Amino acid sequence: VGPPFIQKDANGKVVRMNLSYYYFGCFSHPKGFDEGQLAEVRAAMPKAVAEQLDEWFREKLHATQEETRLCFPGIIWQFPTYLFMWPLYCAQKRDRVRKWQAQMMKWQDDINDQLLIPNGMFLKTQSERPFVICGRLATKRWFAIALTPKEAEVLDAEKHVFGRTRFVGCSCLGEKNPLHDEDLCMHHP
């Protein structure tokens, strides 16, 4: 389900926008956001902030996307060997998610400190699992962007992850430092 793209206060003023986050690519890493939604977010912001927001999403977010999942070529060599090497693949996934988490949190902290908080706004990555698309359970991920100081306080107090969570990696390996969805800035990619 997730929140609507545009959220308004009781007076009808837009106070928050929830920009969808995309993490999955088949042959190349995705941009991570929807161009149309980004244009609408930019239109709702002061011009000076909107111009800089483009750079944050188009250039600086790209670094976080390097640790997202690709179909190919990994699936070609992993599929036939999965039965024997699944612990290795689980550990690789856990390590990839840890790198992604660190990069995404740094990006989020930097955009807030350098651009949004000085202008009375705030961004937080969030996600919800499960919700249903075409009869299948799915996870909705988004960048919640508070456009007013009051809404920024509300958003800052909210958690990152909603709904069901799961273990990342292999719980059967008895890890000493396990990674769980609820410890992340959104459900893992």
XYZ file of C-alpha atoms in Angstrom:
189
model
C 0.000 0.000 0.000
C 2.416 2.698 1.140
C 1.524 6.369 1.389
C 0.089 8.427 -1.470
C 2.558 10.360 -3.632
C 1.227 13.725 -2.407
C 0.142 14.313 1.195
C -1.719 17.489 2.213
C -2.508 19.070 5.575
C -6.034 19.934 6.772
C -5.922 23.202 4.804
C -5.043 21.449 1.529
C -1.401 22.545 1.463
C 1.104 19.965 0.172
C 3.335 19.070 3.136
C 4.934 15.799 2.013
C 5.749 13.996 -1.199
C 6.662 10.328 -1.416
C 8.949 9.660 -4.375
C 9.032 5.968 -5.361
C 12.384 4.168 -5.060
C 13.409 1.558 -7.641
C 16.361 -0.727 -7.027
C 16.187 -3.565 -9.545
C 17.743 -3.764 -13.002
C 18.303 -6.610 -15.424
C 21.386 -5.486 -17.349
C 22.295 -2.185 -15.666
C 21.699 -0.504 -12.327
C 18.502 1.599 -12.214
C 18.391 5.350 -11.525
C 16.467 4.689 -8.325
C 13.641 7.180 -8.881
C 10.766 8.073 -11.199
C 11.499 11.052 -13.515
C 7.878 12.239 -13.517
C 7.614 12.176 -9.739
C 10.946 13.984 -9.360
C 9.670 16.745 -11.673
C 6.557 17.149 -9.491
C 8.668 17.253 -6.297
C 10.922 19.908 -7.855
C 7.845 21.988 -8.830
C 6.663 22.000 -5.199
C 10.014 23.308 -3.862
C 11.697 26.697 -3.955
C 13.709 27.123 -7.183
C 17.147 27.132 -5.502
C 16.417 23.856 -3.711
C 14.794 22.272 -6.786
C 17.867 22.935 -8.931
C 20.156 21.264 -6.400
C 17.735 18.370 -5.887
C 18.353 17.334 -9.486
C 22.066 16.883 -8.777
C 21.376 14.912 -5.589
C 19.085 12.458 -7.355
C 20.679 12.255 -10.804
C 24.355 12.171 -9.780
C 24.863 11.521 -6.084
C 22.181 8.825 -5.636
C 23.855 6.822 -8.415
C 26.634 5.680 -6.041
C 24.075 3.876 -3.853
C 22.708 2.016 -6.862
C 25.978 0.177 -7.512
C 25.098 -2.276 -4.706
C 21.582 -3.034 -5.962
C 20.602 -6.299 -7.588
C 21.050 -7.181 -11.256
C 19.517 -10.196 -13.029
C 22.358 -10.763 -15.442
C 25.021 -12.019 -15.574
C 24.891 -13.308 -11.970
C 21.850 -15.501 -12.436
C 23.564 -17.360 -15.301
C 26.366 -18.766 -13.155
C 24.549 -18.809 -9.791
C 21.537 -20.858 -10.855
C 23.370 -24.097 -11.700
C 25.624 -23.876 -8.634
C 23.054 -22.646 -6.074
C 22.394 -26.050 -4.518
C 26.043 -26.396 -3.479
C 27.077 -22.807 -2.905
C 24.008 -21.179 -1.308
C 25.839 -20.207 1.919
C 28.331 -18.210 -0.143
C 25.541 -16.497 -2.102
C 23.688 -15.651 1.125
C 26.829 -14.146 2.623
C 27.471 -12.162 -0.564
C 23.915 -10.798 -0.436
C 24.306 -9.806 3.219
C 27.578 -8.009 2.466
C 26.044 -6.262 -0.562
C 23.085 -5.102 1.551
C 25.450 -3.783 4.261
C 27.357 -1.729 1.659
C 24.095 -0.445 0.171
C 22.806 0.485 3.637
C 25.956 2.459 4.497
C 25.905 4.305 1.165
C 22.170 5.049 1.316
C 22.403 6.369 4.894
C 25.366 8.581 3.960
C 23.465 9.950 0.941
C 20.393 10.560 3.108
C 22.366 12.306 5.868
C 24.269 14.427 3.338
C 21.188 15.606 1.406
C 19.485 16.511 4.672
C 22.477 18.310 6.207
C 23.608 20.127 3.075
C 20.332 20.926 1.299
C 17.030 20.148 2.966
C 17.330 20.897 6.707
C 18.763 24.418 6.102
C 15.634 25.062 3.980
C 13.124 23.702 6.526
C 12.658 20.337 4.782
C 13.628 16.747 5.500
C 14.053 13.450 3.599
C 13.755 9.925 4.970
C 13.907 6.602 3.158
C 10.990 4.354 4.055
C 9.387 1.096 2.962
C 6.447 -1.160 3.676
C 6.025 -4.920 3.268
C 3.804 -6.595 2.328
C 1.403 -4.940 0.011
C -0.355 -6.603 -2.903
C 0.250 -5.956 -6.610
C -1.676 -8.160 -9.041
C -2.350 -10.688 -6.285
C 1.332 -10.996 -5.261
C 2.994 -9.743 -2.099
C 5.466 -6.961 -2.760
C 7.486 -4.266 -1.012
C 6.928 -0.547 -1.574
C 9.997 1.703 -1.126
C 10.046 5.495 -1.244
C 11.838 8.719 -0.388
C 9.537 10.652 1.970
C 10.217 14.375 1.566
C 8.724 16.781 4.123
C 8.266 20.231 2.604
C 7.578 22.219 5.806
C 9.410 22.447 9.149
C 6.372 21.057 11.022
C 6.089 18.048 8.690
C 9.874 17.592 8.895
C 9.537 17.036 12.654
C 6.747 14.498 12.101
C 8.760 12.639 9.457
C 11.926 12.636 11.564
C 10.014 10.849 14.349
C 8.726 8.108 12.017
C 10.522 4.834 11.518
C 12.133 3.731 8.259
C 10.619 0.240 7.927
C 6.934 -0.708 8.209
C 5.279 -4.120 8.009
C 6.918 -7.528 7.910
C 10.669 -7.840 8.123
C 13.057 -10.691 7.486
C 16.620 -11.796 8.066
C 19.192 -10.803 5.435
C 21.718 -13.530 4.658
C 21.610 -17.044 6.112
C 20.153 -17.441 9.574
C 21.293 -21.065 9.602
C 24.978 -20.069 9.548
C 24.910 -18.821 13.148
C 26.214 -15.356 12.295
C 27.649 -13.305 15.132
C 26.533 -9.989 13.619
C 23.256 -10.751 11.812
C 21.515 -8.216 9.605
C 17.744 -7.761 9.750
C 15.409 -5.560 7.671
C 14.312 -3.565 10.707
C 17.922 -2.351 11.135
C 17.965 -0.841 7.624
C 16.842 2.488 6.153
C 14.261 0.564 4.061
C 13.578 -3.081 3.218
C 16.729 -4.346 1.521
C 17.058 -4.458 -2.241
